[in-house]
XYZ file of C-alpha atoms in Angstrom:
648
model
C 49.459 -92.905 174.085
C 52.509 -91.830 176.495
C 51.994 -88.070 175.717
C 48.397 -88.540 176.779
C 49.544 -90.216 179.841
C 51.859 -87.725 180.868
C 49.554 -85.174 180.093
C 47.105 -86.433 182.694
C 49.938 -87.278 185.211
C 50.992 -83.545 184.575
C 47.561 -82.308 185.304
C 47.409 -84.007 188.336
C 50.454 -82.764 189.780
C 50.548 -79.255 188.973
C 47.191 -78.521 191.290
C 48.471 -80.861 193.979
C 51.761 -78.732 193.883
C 49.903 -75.396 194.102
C 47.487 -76.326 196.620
C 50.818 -78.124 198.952
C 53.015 -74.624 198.391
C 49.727 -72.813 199.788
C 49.681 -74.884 202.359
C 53.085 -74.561 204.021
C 53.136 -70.552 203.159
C 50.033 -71.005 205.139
C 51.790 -72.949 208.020
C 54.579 -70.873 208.047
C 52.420 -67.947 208.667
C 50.559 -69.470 211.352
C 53.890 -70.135 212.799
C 55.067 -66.723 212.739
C 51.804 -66.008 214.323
C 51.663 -68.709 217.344
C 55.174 -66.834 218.470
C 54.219 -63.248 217.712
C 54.836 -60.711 220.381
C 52.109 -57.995 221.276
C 54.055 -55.926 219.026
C 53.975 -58.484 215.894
C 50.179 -58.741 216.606
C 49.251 -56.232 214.054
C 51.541 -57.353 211.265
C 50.207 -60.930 211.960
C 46.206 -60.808 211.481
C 46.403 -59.217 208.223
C 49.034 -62.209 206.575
C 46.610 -64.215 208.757
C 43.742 -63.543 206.831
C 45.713 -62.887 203.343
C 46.465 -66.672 203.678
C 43.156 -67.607 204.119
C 41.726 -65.946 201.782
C 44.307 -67.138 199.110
C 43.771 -70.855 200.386
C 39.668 -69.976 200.067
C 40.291 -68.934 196.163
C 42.851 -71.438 195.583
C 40.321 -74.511 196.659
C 37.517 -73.197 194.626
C 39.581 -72.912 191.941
C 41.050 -76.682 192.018
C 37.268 -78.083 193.391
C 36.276 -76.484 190.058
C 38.639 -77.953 187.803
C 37.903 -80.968 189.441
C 34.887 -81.172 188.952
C 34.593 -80.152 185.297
C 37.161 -83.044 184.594
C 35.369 -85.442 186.440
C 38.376 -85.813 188.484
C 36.666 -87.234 191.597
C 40.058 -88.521 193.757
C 41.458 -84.693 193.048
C 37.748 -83.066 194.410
C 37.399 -85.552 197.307
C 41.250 -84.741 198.687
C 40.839 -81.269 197.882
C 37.789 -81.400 200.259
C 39.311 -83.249 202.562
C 42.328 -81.014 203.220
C 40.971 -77.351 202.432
C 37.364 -77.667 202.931
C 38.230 -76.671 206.227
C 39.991 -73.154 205.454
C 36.884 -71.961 203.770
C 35.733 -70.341 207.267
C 34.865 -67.084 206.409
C 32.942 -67.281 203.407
C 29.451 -68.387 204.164
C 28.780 -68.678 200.523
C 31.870 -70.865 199.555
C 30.881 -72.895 202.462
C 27.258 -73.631 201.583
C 28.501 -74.438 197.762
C 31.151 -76.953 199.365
C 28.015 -78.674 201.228
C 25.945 -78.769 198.369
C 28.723 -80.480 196.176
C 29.634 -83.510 199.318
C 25.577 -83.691 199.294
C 25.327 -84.251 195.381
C 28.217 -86.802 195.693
C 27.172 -88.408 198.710
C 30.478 -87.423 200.649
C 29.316 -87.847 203.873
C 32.504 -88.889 205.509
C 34.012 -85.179 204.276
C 30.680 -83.431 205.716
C 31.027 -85.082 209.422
C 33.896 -83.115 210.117
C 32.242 -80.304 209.448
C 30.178 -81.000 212.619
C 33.126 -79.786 214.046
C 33.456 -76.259 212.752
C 34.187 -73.422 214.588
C 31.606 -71.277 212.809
C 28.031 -72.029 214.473
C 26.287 -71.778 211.104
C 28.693 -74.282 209.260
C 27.849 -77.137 212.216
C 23.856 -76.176 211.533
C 24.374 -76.796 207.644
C 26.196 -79.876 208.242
C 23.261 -81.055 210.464
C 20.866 -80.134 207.624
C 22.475 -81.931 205.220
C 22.625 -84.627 206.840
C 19.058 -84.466 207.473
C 18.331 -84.229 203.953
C 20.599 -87.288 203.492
C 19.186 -89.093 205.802
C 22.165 -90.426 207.268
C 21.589 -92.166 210.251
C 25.403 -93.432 210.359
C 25.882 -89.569 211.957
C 23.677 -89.666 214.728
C 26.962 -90.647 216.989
C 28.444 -87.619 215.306
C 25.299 -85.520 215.972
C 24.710 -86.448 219.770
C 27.518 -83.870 220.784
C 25.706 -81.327 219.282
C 23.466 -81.382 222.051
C 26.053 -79.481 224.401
C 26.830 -76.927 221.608
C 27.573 -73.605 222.852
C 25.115 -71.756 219.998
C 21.031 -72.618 221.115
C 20.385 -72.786 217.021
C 22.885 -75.834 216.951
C 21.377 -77.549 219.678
C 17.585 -76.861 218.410
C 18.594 -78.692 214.806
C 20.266 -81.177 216.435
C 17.526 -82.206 218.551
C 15.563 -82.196 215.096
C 16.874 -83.801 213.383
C 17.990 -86.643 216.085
C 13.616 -86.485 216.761
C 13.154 -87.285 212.975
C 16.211 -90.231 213.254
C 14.012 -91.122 215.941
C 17.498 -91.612 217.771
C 16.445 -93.174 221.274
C 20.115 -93.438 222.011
C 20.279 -89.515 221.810
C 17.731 -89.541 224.931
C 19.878 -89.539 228.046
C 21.841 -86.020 225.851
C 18.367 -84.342 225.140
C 17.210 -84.519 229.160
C 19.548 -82.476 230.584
C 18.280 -79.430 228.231
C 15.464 -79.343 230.278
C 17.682 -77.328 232.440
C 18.389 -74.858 229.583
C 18.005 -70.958 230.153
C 16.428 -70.158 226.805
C 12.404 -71.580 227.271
C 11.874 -72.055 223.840
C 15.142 -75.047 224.210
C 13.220 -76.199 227.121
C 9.937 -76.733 225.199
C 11.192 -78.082 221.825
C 13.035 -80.815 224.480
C 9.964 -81.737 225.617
C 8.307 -81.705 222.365
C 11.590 -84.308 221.289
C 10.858 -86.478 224.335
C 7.359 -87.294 223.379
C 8.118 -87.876 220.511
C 10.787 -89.842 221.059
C 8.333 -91.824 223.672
C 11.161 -90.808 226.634
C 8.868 -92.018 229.637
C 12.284 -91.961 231.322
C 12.151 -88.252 231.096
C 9.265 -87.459 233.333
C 11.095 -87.004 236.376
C 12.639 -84.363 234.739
C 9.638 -82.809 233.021
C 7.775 -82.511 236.368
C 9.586 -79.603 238.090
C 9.022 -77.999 234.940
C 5.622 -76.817 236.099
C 6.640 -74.618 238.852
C 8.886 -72.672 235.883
C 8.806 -69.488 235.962
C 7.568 -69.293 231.535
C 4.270 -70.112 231.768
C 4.156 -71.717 228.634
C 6.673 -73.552 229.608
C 4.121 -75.336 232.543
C 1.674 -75.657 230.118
C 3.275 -77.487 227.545
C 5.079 -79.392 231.019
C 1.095 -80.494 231.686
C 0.460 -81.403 228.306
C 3.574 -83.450 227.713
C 2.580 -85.155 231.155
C -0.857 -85.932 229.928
C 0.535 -87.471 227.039
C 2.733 -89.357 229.328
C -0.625 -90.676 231.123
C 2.483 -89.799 233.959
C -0.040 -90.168 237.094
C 3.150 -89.389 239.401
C 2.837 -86.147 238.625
C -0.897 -85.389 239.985
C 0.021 -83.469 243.194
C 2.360 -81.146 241.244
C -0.082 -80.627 238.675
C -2.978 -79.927 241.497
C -0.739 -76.984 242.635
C -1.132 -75.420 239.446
C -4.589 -75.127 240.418
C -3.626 -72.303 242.418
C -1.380 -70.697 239.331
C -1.533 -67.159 238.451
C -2.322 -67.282 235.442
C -5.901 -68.597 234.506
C -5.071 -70.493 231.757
C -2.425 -72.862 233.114
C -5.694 -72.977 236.183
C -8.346 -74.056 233.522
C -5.751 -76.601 231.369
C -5.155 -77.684 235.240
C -8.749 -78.281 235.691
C -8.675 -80.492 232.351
C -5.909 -82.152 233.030
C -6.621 -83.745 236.176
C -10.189 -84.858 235.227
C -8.191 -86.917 232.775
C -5.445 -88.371 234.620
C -7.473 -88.402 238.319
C -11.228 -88.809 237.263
C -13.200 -88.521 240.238
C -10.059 -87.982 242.304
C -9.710 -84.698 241.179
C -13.162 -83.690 242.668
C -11.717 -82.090 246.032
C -9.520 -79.348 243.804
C -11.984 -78.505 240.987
C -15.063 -77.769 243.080
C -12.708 -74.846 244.888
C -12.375 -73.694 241.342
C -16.474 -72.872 241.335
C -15.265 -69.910 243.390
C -12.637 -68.718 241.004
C -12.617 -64.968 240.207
C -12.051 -65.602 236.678
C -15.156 -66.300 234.792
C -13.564 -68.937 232.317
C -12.037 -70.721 234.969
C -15.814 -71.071 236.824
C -16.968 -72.420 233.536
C -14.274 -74.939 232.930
C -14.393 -76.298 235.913
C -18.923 -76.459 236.127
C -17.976 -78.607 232.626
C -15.477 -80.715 234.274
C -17.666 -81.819 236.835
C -19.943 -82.768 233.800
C -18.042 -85.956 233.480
C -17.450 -86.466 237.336
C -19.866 -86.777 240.196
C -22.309 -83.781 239.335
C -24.413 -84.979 242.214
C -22.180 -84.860 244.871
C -21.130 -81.119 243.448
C -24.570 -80.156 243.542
C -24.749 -77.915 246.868
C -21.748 -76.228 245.419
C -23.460 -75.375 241.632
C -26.963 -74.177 243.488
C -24.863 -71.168 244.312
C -23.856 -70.801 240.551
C -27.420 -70.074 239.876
C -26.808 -66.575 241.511
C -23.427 -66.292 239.272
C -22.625 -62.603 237.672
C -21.972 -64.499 234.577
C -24.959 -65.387 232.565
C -23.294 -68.113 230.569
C -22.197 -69.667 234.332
C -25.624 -69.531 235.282
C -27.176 -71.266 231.891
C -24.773 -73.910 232.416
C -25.534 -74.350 236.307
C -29.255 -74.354 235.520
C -28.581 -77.279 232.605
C -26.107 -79.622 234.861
C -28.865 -79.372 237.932
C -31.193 -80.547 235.453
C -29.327 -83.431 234.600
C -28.983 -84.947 237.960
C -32.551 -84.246 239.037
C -31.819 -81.639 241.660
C -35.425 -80.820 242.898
C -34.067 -78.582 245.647
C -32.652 -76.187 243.096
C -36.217 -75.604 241.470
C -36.887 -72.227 243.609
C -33.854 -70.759 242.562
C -34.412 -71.948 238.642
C -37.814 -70.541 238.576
C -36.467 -67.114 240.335
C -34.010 -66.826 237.130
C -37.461 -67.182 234.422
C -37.414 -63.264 235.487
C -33.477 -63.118 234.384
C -32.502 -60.713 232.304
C -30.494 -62.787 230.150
C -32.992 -64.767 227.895
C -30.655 -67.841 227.266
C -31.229 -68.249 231.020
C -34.515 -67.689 230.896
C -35.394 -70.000 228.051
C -33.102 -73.120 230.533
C -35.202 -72.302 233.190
C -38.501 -73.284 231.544
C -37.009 -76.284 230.338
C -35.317 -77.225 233.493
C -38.851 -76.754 235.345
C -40.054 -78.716 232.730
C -38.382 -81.789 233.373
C -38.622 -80.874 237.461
C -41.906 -79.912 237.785
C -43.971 -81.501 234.544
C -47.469 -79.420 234.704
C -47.059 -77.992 238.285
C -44.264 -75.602 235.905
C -47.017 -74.493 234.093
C -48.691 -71.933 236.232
C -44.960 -70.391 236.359
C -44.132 -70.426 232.724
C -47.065 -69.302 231.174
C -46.361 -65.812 231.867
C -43.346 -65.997 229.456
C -45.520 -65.819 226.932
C -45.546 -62.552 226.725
C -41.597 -62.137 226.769
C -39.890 -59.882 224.622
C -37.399 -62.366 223.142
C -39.562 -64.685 220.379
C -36.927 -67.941 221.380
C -38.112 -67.225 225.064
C -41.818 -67.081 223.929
C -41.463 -70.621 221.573
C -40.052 -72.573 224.022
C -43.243 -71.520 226.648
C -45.205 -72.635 223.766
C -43.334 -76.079 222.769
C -43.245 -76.856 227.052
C -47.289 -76.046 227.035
C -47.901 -78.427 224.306
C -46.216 -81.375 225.758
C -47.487 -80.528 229.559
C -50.903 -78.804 229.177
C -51.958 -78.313 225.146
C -55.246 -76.933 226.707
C -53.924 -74.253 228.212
C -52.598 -73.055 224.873
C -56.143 -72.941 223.035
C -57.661 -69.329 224.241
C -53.860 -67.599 223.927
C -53.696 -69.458 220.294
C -54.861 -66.453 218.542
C -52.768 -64.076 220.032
C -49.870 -66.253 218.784
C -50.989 -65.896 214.984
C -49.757 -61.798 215.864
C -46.254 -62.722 216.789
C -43.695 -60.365 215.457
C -41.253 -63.707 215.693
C -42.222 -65.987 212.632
C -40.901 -68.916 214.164
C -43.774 -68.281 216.610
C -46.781 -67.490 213.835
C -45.560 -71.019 212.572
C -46.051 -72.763 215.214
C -49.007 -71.664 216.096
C -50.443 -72.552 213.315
C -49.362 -76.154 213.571
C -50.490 -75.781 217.203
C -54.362 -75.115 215.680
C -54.282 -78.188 213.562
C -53.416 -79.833 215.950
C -55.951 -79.043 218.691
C -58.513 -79.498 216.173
C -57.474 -83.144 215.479
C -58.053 -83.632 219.321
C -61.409 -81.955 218.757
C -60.301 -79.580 221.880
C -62.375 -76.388 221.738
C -60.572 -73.211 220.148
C -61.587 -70.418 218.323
C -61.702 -71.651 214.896
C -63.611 -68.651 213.303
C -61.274 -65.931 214.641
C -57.904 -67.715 214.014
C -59.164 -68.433 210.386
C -59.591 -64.597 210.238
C -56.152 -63.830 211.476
C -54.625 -66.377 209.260
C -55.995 -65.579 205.873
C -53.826 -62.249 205.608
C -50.874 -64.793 206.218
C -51.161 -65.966 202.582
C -49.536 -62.911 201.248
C -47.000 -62.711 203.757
C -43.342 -62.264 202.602
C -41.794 -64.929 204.244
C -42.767 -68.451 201.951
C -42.654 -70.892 205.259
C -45.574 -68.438 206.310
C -47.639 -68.565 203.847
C -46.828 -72.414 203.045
C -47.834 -72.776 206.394
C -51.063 -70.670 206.266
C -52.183 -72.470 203.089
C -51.895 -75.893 204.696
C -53.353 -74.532 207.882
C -56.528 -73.296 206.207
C -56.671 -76.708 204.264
C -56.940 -78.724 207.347
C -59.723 -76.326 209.075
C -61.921 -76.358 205.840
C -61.630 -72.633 205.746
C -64.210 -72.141 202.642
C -64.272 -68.197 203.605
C -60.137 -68.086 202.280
C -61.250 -69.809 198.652
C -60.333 -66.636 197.060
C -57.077 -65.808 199.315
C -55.903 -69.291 198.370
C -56.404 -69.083 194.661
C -53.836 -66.547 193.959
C -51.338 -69.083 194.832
C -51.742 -70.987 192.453
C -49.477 -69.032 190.438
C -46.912 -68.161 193.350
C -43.338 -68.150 192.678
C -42.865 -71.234 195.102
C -43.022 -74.408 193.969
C -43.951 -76.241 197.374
C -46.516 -73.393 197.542
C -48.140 -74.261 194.101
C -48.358 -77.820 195.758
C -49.803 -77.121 198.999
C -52.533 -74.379 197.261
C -53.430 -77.256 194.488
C -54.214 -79.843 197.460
C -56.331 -76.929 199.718
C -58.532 -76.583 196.426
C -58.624 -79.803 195.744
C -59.976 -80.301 199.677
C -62.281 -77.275 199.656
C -63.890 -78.425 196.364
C -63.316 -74.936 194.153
C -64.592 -76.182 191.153
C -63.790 -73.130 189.380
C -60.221 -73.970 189.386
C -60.508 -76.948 187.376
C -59.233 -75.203 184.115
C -56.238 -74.316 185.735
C -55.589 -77.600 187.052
C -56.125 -79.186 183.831
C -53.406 -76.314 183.127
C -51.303 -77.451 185.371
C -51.300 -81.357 183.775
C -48.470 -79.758 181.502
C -46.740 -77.661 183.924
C -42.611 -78.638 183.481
C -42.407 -80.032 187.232
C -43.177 -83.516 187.390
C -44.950 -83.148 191.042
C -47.351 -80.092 190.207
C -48.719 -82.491 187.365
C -49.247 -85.407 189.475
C -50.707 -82.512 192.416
C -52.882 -81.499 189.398
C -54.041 -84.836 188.717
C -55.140 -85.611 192.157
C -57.070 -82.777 192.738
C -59.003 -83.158 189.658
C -59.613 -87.153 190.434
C -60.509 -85.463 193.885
C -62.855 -82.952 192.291
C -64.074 -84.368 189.268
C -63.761 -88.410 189.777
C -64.780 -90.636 186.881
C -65.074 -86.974 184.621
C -61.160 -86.559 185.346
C -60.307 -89.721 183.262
C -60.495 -88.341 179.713
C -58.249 -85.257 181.511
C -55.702 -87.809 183.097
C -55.019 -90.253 180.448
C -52.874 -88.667 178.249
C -50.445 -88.832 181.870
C -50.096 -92.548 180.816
C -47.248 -91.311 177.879
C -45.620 -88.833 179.916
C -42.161 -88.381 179.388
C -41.222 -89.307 183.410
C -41.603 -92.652 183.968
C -43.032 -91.431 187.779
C -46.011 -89.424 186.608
C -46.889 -92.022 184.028
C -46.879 -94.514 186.452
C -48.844 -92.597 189.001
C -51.642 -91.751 186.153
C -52.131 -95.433 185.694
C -52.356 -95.856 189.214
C -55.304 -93.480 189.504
C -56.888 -94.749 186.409
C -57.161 -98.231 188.244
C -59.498 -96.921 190.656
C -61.505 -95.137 188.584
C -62.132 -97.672 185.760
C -63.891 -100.757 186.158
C -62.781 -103.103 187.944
C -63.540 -106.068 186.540
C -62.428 -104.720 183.205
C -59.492 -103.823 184.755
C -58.861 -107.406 186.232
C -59.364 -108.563 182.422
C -56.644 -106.646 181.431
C -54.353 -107.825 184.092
C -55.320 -111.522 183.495
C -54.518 -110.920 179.790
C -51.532 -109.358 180.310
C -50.203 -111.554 182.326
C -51.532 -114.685 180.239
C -49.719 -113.101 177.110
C -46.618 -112.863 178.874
C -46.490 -116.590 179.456
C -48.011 -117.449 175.968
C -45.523 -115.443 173.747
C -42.371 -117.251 174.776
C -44.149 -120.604 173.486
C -45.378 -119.301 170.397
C -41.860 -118.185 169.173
C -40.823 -121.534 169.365
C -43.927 -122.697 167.681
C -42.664 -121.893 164.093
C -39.391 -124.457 165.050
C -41.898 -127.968 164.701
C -44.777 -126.817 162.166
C -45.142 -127.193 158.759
C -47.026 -125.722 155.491
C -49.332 -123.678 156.186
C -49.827 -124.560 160.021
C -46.037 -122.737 159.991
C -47.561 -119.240 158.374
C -50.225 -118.972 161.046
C -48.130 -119.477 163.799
C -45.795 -116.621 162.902
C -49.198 -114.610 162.417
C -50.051 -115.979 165.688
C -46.565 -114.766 167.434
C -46.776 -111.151 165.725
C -50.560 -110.757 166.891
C -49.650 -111.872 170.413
C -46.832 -109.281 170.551
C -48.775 -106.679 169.573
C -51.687 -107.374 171.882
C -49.248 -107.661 174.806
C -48.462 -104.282 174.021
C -51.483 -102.953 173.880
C -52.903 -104.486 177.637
C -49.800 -103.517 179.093
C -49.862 -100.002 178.681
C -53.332 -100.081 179.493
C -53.185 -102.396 182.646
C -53.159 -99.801 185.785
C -52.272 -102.488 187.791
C -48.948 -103.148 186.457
C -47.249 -100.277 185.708
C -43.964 -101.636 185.264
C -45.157 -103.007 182.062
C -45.834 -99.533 180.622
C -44.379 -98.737 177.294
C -40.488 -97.348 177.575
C -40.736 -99.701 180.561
C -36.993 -101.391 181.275
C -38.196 -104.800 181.964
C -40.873 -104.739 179.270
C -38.338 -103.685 176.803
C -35.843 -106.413 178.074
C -39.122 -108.861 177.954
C -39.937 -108.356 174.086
C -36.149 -107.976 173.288
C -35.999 -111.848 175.049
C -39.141 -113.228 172.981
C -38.190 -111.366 170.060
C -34.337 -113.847 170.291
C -36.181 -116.444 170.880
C -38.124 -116.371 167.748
C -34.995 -115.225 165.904
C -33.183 -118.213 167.205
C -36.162 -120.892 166.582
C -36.195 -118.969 162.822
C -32.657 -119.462 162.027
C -32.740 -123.540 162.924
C -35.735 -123.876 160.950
C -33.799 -122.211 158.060
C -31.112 -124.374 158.459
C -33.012 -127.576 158.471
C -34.593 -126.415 155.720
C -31.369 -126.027 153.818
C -29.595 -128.779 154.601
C -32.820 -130.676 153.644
C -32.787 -129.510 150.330
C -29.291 -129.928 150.145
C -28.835 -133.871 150.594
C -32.387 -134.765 148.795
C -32.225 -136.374 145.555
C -35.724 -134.426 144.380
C -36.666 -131.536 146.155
C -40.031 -130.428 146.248
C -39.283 -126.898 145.970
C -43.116 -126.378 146.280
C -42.911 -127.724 149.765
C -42.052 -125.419 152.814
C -40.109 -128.316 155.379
């Protein structure tokens, strides 16, 4: 036990002894050097760094051994007293962080803050980040004056993500700082550090001379809500650059409101197109009317974007003074503007616009032509039927389309248009390319009884579309083509759910009480929808008193089968027999009128709530069974003669 003791006492003292004879040799030298003469100079710097460098290897050596002995009082005071010599070495130095950061040493990594060596203090300051040692903010605050800008930018950091208020009143003054990317990370600290107290500071930051240095001085102010600094940002309204002008522009509409009128309408004269723009959709939000005089001129703007928007905000505040410059622009030769013309006259003018737009049917731009079209049908739909064949030509499909809608239409308001012709120029729309056409043409012919496009129409029976296949089965159905009942009754099996109940309409439509034996087999269709639907249309074809007698019955048998599975429970004998024929013949029938009662499909078979119905009955006879067994038993059990002949 002594030997071990002395071994360990031995093991302590021969590093200590090492690392205290480096230590003077290394004093010594630096005395020698503190004296030195310009002629010793020489013969100094290299012992100088000899020393170091022997001190460097020496306190690896003895943090090592340390460490792999666990000897934490050797590691922490080797730390503590050579940590510091390890200046050179960027390596050696980043190893003796990581170790303090393992082991939680922060008292031996505060020093550190103190280092010469600019990218020692920074490591410190990350580690202490990563630590999250709030106990060195104090330690960190001095930072803030550090002669190396990457210092000072972690320290701010990392004081921002402390959320150190105390470090405010050391983070304003680098407002002042030469490098602008300093002077915007301070701001970016301040707001977040919610320094209010800072904006005195941060307002003659927008007459700097790093324009993104004034913008990010407006935003922080906005943030701020900092309504002191309004006049200084209004100057900026006159800036250089365009982009400080136009976040300017957006800045004051949300800090002044209204009050910022006076300075944005100058901006409607700006040379830069963006900056006309932003400030036409700033005045969106402020008095448009009162701005009005100064937009009218807009209309005559070089920029057709400037103009569109002019035309739109006019609109909006009913400006019926502008209307002979709008309609001027329907010639424009931007069609945007042309198409916000038509519907700014529109909402000016109502019909008296329609002598003016009407021309602009005949533009070259198909969006141009279908707005004409959608502002004729809401101010004068008459004026549309003689041009409504033309339409059907339209290179623009958009256009075909709505013409066609446009003819149905006009022929439910019985207004006079050339039915015969348009039905010409819309049959060779069926085999158009595009499948909204020839949906549309199908549907179209449907609703004009166009008998002449039976055989145009056909073919689409089989198209690849499925909403096509749809809308051709209903325009047969409506025209009465007989001769494509077998391919209806085709379609009764088709593998979409919708063509077979499509199928079974038309053939109710074509063949009525002759579609039945066609239709019924829909009532055990494997979708719960069409099987429903076919029972549906049965109803209305059947009889319908018969078909009342089925719902009455179905709906007595519902209430009756409860009863009679409780029945069995108090009979007797024979009387006990009958009942449970009774019960099973009462099941059976309900089973029968409810998949045969159109007028309650619900109660079809693989029905949810007739399944959970019979499952119900079914427990209650079960239940009535098993007590009459029981009686039965313990009957039989406690009698002195049974009469085993004898059902109780």
């Amino acid at each position: 036990m002594f030997i071990l003791v002395m071994k360990k006492i031995l093991f302590f003292i021969f590093p200590m002894s090492l690392l205290l004879v480096n230590y003077i040799v290394l004093a010594e030298q630096d005395q020698r050097c503190f004296n030195r003469t310009s002629r010793s100079v020489n013969r100094c710097l290299p012992g100088e760094k000899e020393g170091k460098e022997k001190i460097r290897g020496s306190t690896i050596k003895v943090l090592a051994k340390a460490q792999e002995k666990n000897s934490v009082s050797n590691a922490d005071h080797a730390e503590k007293y050579y940590g510091k010599n390890l200046r050179n070495n960027n390596k050696d130095v980043l190893q003796l962080l990581q170790r303090l950061a393992e082991r939680g040493a922060i008292s031996s990594i505060i020093p550190l803050l103190q280092d010469s060596e600019p990218y020692v203090r920074v490591a410190a300051i990350e580690v202490l980040e990563k630590l999250g040692e709030k106990q060195a903010i104090p330690s960190i605050i001095p930072l803030l004056k550090d002669t190396d800008s990457s210092v000072r930018n972690k320290a701010i950091q990392v004081l921002v993500q402390f959320r150190a208020k105390e470090a405010i009143p050391g983070i304003i003054p680098l407002l002042n700082e030469k490098d602008s990317k300093v002077r915007v990370n301070t701001m970016a600290a301040l707001l977040q550090l919610e320094a209010k107290e800072a904006i005195p500071d941060i307002i003659p930051l927008l007459k700097d001379n790093d324009s993104n240095v004034r913008m990010n001085a407006m935003n922080t102010l906005l943030e701020f809500r900092a309504r002191e600094a309004i006049p200084s940002i209004t100057d900026l309204l006159k800036d250089n650059d365009s982009n400080i002008r136009i976040r300017a522009i957006e800045v004051l509409s949300l800090l002044q409101g209204k009050e910022a009128f006076p300075g944005i309408i100058a901006l409607l004269q700006d040379k830069d197109d963006n900056v006309r723009l932003s400030a036409i959709k700033a005045l969106q939000d402020l008095d448009i009317k009162a701005a009005a005089p100064n937009i009218l001129i807009l209309l005559q703007d070089s920029n057709a974007m400037i103009r569109s928007t002019a035309i739109s905000l006019l609109c909006k505040v009913k400006e019926k003074e502008a209307i002979p410059s709008i309609t001027a622009l329907l010639q424009d030769s931007n069609s945007d503007v042309r198409s916000n013309a038509i519907s700014a006259l529109e909402d000016l003018q109502g019909e008296e616009a329609v002598p003016s737009i009407i021309p602009l049917l005949n533009d070259n731009v198909g969006r141009v032509r279908l707005r004409v079209i959608n502002s004729l049908s809401r101010l004068q739909e008459k004026e549309l039927a003689p041009r409504i064949v033309s339409l059907l030509h339209d290179n623009d499909d958009r256009v075909r389309i709505r013409a066609m809608e446009l003819l149905i239409e006009l022929q439910e308001e019985n207004e006079v248009i050339p039915k015969n012709e348009a039905i010409s120029k819309i049959i060779p729309l069926l085999q158009d390319n595009d499948k909204n056409i020839r949906h549309t043409a199908v549907t179209t012919l449907k609703e004009l009884q166009a008998k002449e496009a039976i055989p145009s129409i056909i073919p689409l029976l089989r198209d690849s579309d499925y909403d096509i296949r749809v809308a051709a089965i209903e325009a047969v159905a409506k025209l009465q083509v007989k001769e494509a009942i077998p391919t209806l009754d085709f379609f009764l099996k088709d593998k979409e759910p919708n063509i077979r109940i499509a199928a079974m309409d038309a053939l109710i439509e074509l063949q009525g009480k002759e579609a039945i034996h066609h239709i019924a087999p829909l009532l055990k269709d494997e979708v719960i929808d069409v099987r429903n639907a076919a029972k549906e249309r049965l109803s209305q074809l059947q009889n319908p008193l018969l078909t009342a007698l089925i719902n009455s019955t179905t709906t007595m048998l519902m209430a009756i089968c409860p009863i009679l599975a409780f029945l069995p429970l108090f009979l007797t004998g024979k009387k006990f027999f009958v009942s449970i024929s009774v019960f099973i013949a009462s099941i059976f029938l309900f089973r029968i009128f409810a998949n045969s009662s159109p007028g309650n499909p619900h109660l079809g078979e693989g029905s949810m709530w007739v399944e959970i119905y019979q499952i119900a009955v079914l427990s209650v006879f079960a239940i009535s069974m098993f007590f009459k067994l029981t009686w039965y038993a313990v009957v039989n059990l406690f009698k002195q003669s049974p009469d085993t002949n004898r059902i109780v």
